[in-house]
Short mmCIF file of C-alpha atoms in Angstrom, two decimals:
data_model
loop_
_atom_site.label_atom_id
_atom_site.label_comp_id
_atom_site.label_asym_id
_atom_site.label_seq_id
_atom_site.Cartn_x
_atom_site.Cartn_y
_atom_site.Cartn_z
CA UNK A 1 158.26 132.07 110.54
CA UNK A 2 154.37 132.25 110.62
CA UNK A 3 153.19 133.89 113.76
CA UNK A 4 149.83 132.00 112.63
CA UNK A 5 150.29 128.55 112.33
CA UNK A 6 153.80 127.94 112.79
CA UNK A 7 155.08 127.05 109.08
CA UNK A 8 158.01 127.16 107.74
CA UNK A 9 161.91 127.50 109.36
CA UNK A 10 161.24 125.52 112.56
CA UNK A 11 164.37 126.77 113.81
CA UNK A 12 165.29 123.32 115.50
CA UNK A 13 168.18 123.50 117.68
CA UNK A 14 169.71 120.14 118.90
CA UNK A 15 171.60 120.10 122.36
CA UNK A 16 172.74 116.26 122.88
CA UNK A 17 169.61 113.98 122.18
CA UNK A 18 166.81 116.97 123.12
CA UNK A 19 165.80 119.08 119.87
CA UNK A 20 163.94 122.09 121.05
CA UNK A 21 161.48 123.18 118.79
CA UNK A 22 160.30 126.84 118.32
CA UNK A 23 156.55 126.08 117.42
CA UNK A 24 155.14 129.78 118.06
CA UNK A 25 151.53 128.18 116.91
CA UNK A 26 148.02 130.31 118.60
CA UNK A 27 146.66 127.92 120.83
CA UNK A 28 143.40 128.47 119.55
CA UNK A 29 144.33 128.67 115.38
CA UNK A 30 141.79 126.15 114.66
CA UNK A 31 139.02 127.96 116.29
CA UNK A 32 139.90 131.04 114.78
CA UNK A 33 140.15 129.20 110.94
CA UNK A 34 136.61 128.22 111.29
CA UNK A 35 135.41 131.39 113.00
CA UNK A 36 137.20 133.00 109.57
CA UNK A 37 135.42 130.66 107.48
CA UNK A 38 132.28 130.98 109.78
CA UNK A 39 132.19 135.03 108.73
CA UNK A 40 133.06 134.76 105.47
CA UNK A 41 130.38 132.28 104.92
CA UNK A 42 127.74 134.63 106.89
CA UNK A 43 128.75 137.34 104.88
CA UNK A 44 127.79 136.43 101.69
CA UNK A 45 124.49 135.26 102.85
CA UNK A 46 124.26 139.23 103.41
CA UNK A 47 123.16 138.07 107.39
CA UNK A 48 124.64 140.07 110.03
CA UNK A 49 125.20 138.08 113.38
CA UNK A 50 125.77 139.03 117.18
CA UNK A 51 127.28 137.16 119.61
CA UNK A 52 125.82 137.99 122.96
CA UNK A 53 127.31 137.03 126.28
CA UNK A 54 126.17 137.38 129.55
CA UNK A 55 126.03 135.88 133.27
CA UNK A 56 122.97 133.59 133.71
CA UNK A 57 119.97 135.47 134.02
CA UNK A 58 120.71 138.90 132.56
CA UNK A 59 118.06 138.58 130.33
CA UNK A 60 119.28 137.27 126.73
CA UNK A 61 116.63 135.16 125.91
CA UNK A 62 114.49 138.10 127.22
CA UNK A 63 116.54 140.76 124.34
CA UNK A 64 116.07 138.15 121.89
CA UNK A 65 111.95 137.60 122.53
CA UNK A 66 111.94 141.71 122.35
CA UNK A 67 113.80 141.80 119.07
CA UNK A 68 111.41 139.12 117.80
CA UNK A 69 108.19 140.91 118.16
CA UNK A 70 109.35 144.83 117.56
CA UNK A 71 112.25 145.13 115.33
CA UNK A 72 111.69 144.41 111.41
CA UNK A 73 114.53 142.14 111.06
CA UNK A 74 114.35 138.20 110.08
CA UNK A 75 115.74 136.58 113.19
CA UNK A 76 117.32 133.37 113.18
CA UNK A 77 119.20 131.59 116.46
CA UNK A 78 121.74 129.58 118.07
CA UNK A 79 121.46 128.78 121.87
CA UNK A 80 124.05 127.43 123.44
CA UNK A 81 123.61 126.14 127.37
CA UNK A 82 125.06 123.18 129.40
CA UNK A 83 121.71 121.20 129.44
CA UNK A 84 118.13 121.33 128.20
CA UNK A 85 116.65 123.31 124.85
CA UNK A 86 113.86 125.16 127.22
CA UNK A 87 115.69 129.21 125.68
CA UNK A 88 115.11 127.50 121.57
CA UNK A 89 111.69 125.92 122.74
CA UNK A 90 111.04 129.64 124.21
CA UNK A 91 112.13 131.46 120.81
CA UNK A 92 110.77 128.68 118.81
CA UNK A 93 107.13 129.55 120.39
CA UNK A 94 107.28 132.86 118.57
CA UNK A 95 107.80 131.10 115.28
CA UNK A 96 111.35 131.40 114.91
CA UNK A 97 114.05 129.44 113.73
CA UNK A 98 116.05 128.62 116.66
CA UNK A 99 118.70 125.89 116.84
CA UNK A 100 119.89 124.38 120.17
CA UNK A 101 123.76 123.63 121.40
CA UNK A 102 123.70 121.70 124.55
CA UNK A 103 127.51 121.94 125.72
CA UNK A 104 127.31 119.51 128.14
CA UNK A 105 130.24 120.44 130.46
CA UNK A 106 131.76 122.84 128.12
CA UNK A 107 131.82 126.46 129.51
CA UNK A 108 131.30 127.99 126.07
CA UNK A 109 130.70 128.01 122.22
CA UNK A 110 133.28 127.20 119.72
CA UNK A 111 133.32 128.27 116.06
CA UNK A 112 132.68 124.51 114.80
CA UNK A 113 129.47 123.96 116.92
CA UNK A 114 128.14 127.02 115.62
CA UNK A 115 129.36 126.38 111.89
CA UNK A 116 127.37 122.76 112.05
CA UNK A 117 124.03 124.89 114.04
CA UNK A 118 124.45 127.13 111.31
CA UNK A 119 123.49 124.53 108.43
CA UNK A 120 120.26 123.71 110.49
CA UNK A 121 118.88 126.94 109.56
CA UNK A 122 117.99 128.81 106.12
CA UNK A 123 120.36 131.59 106.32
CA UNK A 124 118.98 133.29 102.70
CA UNK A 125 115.86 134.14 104.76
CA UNK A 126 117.15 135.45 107.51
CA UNK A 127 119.03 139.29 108.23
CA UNK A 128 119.89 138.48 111.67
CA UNK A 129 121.60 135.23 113.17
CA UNK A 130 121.91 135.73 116.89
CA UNK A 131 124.22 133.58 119.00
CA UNK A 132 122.76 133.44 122.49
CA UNK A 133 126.17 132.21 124.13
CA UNK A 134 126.42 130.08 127.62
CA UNK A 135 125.70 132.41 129.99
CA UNK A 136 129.08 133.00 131.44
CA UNK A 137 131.33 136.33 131.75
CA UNK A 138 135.00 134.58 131.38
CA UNK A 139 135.63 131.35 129.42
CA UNK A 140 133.37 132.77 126.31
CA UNK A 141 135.47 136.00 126.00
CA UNK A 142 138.56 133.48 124.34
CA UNK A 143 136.41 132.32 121.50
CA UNK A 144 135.99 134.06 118.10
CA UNK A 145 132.81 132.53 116.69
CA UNK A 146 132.84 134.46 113.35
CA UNK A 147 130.40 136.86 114.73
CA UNK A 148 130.15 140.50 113.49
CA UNK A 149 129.31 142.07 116.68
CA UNK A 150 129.99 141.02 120.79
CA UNK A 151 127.45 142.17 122.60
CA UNK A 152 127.78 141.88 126.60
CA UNK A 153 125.13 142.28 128.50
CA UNK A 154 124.27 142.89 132.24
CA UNK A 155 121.28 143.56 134.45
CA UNK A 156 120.96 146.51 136.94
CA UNK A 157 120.10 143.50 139.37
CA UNK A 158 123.97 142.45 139.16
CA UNK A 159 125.63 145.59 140.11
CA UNK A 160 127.21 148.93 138.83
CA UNK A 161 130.89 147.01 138.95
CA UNK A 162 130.54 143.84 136.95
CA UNK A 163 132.74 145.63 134.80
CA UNK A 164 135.34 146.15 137.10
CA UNK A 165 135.54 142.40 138.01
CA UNK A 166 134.84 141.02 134.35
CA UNK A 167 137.24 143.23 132.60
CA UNK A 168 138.50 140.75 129.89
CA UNK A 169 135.10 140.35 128.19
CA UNK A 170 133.93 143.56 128.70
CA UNK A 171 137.47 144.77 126.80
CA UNK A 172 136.25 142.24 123.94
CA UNK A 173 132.85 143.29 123.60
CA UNK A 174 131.82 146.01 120.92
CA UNK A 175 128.17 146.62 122.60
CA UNK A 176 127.84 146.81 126.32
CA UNK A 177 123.84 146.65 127.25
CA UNK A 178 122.68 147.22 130.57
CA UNK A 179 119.23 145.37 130.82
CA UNK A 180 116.55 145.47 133.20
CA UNK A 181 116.49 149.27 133.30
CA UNK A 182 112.64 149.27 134.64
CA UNK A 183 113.75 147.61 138.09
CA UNK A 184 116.61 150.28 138.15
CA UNK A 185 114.67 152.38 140.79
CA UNK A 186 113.44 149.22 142.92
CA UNK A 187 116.92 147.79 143.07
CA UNK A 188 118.75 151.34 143.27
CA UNK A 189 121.21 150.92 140.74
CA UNK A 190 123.34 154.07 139.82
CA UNK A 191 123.14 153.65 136.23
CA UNK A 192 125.85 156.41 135.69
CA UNK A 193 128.31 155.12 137.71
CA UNK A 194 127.95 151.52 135.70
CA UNK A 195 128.11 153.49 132.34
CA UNK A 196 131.17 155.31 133.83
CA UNK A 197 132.56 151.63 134.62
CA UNK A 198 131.81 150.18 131.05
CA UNK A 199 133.57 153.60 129.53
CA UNK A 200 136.43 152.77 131.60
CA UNK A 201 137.18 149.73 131.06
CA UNK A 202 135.68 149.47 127.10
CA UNK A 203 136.30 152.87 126.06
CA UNK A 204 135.64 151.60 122.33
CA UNK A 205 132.25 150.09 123.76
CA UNK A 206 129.05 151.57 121.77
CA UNK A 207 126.29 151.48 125.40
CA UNK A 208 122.48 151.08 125.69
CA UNK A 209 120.50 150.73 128.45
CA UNK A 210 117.00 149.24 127.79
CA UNK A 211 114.30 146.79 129.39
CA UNK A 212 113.96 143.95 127.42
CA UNK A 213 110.88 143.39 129.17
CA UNK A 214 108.86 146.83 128.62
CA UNK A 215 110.75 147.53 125.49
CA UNK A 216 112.08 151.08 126.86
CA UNK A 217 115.78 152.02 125.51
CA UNK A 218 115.28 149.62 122.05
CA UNK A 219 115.11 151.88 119.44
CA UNK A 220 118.63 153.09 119.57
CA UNK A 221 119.36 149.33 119.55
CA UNK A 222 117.42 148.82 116.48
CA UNK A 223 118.70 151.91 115.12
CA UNK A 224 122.27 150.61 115.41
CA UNK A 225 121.70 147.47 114.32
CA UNK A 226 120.58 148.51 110.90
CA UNK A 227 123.86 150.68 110.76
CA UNK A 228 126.05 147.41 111.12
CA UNK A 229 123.55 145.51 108.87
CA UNK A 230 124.05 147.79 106.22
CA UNK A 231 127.96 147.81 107.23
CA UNK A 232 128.06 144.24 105.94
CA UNK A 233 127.47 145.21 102.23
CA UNK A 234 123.09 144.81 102.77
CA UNK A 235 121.87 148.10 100.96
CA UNK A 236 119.44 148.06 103.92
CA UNK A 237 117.61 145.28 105.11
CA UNK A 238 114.02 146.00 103.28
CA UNK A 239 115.78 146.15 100.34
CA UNK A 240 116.96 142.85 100.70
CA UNK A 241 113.67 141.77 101.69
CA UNK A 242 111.89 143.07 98.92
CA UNK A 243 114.25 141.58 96.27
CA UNK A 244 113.18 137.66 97.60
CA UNK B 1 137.22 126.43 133.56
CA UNK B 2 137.73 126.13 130.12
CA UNK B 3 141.36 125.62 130.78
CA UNK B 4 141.26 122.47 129.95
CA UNK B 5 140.00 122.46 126.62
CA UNK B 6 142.89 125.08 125.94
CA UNK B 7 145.47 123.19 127.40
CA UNK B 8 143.78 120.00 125.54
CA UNK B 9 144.14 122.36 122.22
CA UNK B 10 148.13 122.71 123.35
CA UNK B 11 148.75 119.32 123.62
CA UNK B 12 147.36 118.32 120.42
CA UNK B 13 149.60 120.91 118.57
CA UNK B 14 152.30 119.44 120.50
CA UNK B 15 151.65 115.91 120.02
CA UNK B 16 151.58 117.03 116.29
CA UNK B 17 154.79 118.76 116.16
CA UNK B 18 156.64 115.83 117.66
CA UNK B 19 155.56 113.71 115.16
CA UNK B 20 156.64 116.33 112.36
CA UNK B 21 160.14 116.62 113.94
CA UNK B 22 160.24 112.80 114.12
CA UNK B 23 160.09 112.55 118.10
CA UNK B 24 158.97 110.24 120.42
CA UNK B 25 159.16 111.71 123.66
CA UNK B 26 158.23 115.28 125.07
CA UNK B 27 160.21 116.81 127.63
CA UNK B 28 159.15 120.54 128.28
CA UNK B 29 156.62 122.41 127.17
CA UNK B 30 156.68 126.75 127.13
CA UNK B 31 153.49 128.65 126.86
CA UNK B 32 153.13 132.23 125.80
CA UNK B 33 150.27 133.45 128.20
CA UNK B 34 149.17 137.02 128.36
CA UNK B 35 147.25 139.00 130.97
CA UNK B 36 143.83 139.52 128.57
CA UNK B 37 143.58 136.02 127.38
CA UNK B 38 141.01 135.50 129.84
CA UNK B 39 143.08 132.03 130.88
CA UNK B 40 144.48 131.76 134.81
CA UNK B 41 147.92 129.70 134.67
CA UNK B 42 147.14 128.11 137.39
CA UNK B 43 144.25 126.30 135.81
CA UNK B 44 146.44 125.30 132.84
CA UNK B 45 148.37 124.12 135.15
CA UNK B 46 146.42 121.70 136.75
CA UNK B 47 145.08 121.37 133.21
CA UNK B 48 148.20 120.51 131.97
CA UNK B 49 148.57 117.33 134.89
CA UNK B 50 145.11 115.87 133.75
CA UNK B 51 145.41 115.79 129.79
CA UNK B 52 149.03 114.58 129.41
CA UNK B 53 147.78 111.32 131.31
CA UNK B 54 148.94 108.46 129.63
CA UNK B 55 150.72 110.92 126.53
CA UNK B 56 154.18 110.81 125.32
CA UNK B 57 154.29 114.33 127.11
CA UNK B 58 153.46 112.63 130.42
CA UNK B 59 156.51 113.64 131.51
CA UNK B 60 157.29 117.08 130.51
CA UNK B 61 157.39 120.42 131.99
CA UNK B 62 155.54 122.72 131.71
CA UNK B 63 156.65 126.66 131.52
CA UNK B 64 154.25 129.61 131.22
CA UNK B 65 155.33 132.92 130.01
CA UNK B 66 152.81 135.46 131.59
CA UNK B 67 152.87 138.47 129.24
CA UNK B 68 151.35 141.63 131.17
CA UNK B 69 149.35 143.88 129.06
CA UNK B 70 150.70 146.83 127.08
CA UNK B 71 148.83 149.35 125.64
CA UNK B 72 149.95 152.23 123.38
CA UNK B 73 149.40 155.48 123.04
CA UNK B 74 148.13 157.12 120.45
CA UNK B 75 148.40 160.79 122.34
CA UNK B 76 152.08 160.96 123.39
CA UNK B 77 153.22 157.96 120.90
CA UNK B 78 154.14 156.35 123.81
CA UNK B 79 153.96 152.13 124.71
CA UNK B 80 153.23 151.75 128.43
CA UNK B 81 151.85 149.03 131.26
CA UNK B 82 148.95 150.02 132.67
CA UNK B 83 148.87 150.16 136.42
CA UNK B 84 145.79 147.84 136.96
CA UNK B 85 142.70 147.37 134.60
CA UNK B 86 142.13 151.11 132.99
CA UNK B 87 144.37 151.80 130.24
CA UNK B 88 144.48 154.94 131.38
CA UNK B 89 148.28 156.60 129.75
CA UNK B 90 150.46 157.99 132.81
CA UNK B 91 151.37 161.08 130.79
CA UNK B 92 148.31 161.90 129.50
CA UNK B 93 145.40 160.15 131.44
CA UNK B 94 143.59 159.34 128.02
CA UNK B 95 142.11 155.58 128.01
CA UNK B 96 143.75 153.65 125.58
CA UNK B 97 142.11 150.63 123.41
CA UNK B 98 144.99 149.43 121.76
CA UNK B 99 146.54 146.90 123.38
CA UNK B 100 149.90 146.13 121.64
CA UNK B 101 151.05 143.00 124.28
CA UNK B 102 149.05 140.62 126.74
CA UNK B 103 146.39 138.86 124.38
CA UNK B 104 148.93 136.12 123.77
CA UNK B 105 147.63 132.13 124.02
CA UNK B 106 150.23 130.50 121.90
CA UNK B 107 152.94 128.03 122.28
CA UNK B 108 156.28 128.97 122.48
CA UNK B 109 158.63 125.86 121.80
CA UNK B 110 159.14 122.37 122.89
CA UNK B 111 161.34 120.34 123.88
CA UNK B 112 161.58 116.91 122.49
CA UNK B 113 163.24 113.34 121.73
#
């Protein structure tokens, strides 16, 4: 049978008037269709998009800002929180195009809210689309948004073992970034032992540490973004520039 | 807490699959769960309580399979369960990343009339 969707022999047993029936179906499966569809879609607009998560506060609309004024990439995004559109208003001020999800109650994105977001913006003039998530270390981890990278992020103010008590999405994340490095000092954070964490529990994890805010650390970033943008089939991303 | 729009997910898939099988009634419900899903069963449960409400499947029971994680390694060749949350191998001490079991959020089977 399909481990996917459940098709095909249904294997129905009948014992008196019960029928069991053996559905082996992902909970999730229509999430995960759209998040397909969402990166296939992405991909041939030749735009490479992150998914960053975080608790409240870390500093994502802070990363974001940072990207916006030093890196040479067109940057498009999605913010998702429960209530208000204050983080698009914010990216919006530095003239870019920045579409807002309020959730409501809902703990998280799903692939469908960010497909329709997604339509609100011109994706042929953009290189990066970056998902600003709802800030929030567990429910988010579950959901496959058709992104090319996770990124998780955390602040020196939250503590060397946010790892060690957030393993799931740390374990789903490609790109751990520890934020906030300037106040490292002033809030004496051991920012070996938290890279030793993150390489514990995310061996596969690629790590930066930068401050969003003085722009220390963001070169590597930058550097590794281009990597992955070119990964996606984009010769490099002036080249795509320059043929517009 | 998003264990109710998981468990909402469930139920739809269920309420689906009855109607394919030509039932009217849902009786049991099993649930593949594993350790790195990021879902607590105890939420589902009490998810489970709130969205059958008024459902054929107000009735059924509900039965989660917790799956704890195993990794394998690619050192030794070896499939093992990690003793807590490094994947660290117990022959070799190298950190694994390839988890072979405990990602599971699926259904299972039902049980139905």
């Amino acid at each position: 049978m399909c481990q996917t969707c459940g098709c095909g022999d249904r294997e129905s047993s009948v014992n008196g008037d019960l029928k069991q029936i053996n559905v082996v179906q992902e909970i999730l499966h229509k999430n995960t269709q759209l998040a397909q569809q969402n990166r296939a879609y992405f991909k041939s607009k030749g735009v490479l998009v992150l998914n960053i998560l975080s608790s409240p506060g870390s500093g994502k609309t802070a990363l974001i800002e940072r990207m916006l004024q030093c890196s040479q990439f067109r940057i498009g995004a999605i913010v998702g929180d429960l209530e208000t559109d204050n983080d698009a208003k914010r990216l919006r001020s530095h003239g870019v195009p920045a579409v807002q999800i309020t959730t409501g109650n809902i703990c998280h994105l799903e692939a469908d809210m960010i497909a329709r977001a997604s339509k609100k913006l011109n994706l042929d003039a953009l290189d990066l689309l970056i998902i600003e998530n709802v800030g929030n270390l567990v429910c988010p981890a579950a959901y496959d948004l058709g992104e090319d990278v996770r990124i998780v992020l955390l602040s020196v103010t939250e503590g060397e073992d946010k790892p060690l008590k957030y393993p799931t999405l740390f374990k789903t994340a490609q790109v751990a970034i520890v934020n906030k490095i300037d106040l490292a000092q002033a809030v004496e954070f051991n920012r070996e032992q938290a890279i030793a964490n993150i390489e514990r529990i995310a061996p596969h994890a690629t790590i930066f540490a930068v401050s969003a805010k003085t722009g220390q650390g963001m070169e590597d970033w930058y550097t590794y973004l281009e990597q992955k943008y070119r990964g996606i089939g984009n010769a490099s991303f002036q080249v795509k520039r320059s043929s517009l | 807490m998003h264990e109710v729009a998981i468990m909402q997910n469930a139920l739809d898939i269920a309420l689906q699959q009855t109607r394919l099988a030509g039932g009217s009634q849902i009786h049991a419900l099993k649930l593949r769960i594993g350790e790195l899903s990021g879902v607590v069963p105890e939420a589902l449960e009490f998810a489970f309580d709130v969205v059958v409400q008024g459902t054929i499947a107000a009735d059924a029971h509900l039965e989660i399979d917790y799956i704890p994680v195993v990794c394998h390694c690619s050192n030794c060749d070896l499939d093992f369960q990690p003793a807590n949350l490094v994947y660290e191998c117990y022959q070799c001490d190298q950190i694994s990343i390839d988890v072979v079991r405990g990602q599971e959020l699926e259904i299972a089977s039902l049980e139905v009339s």
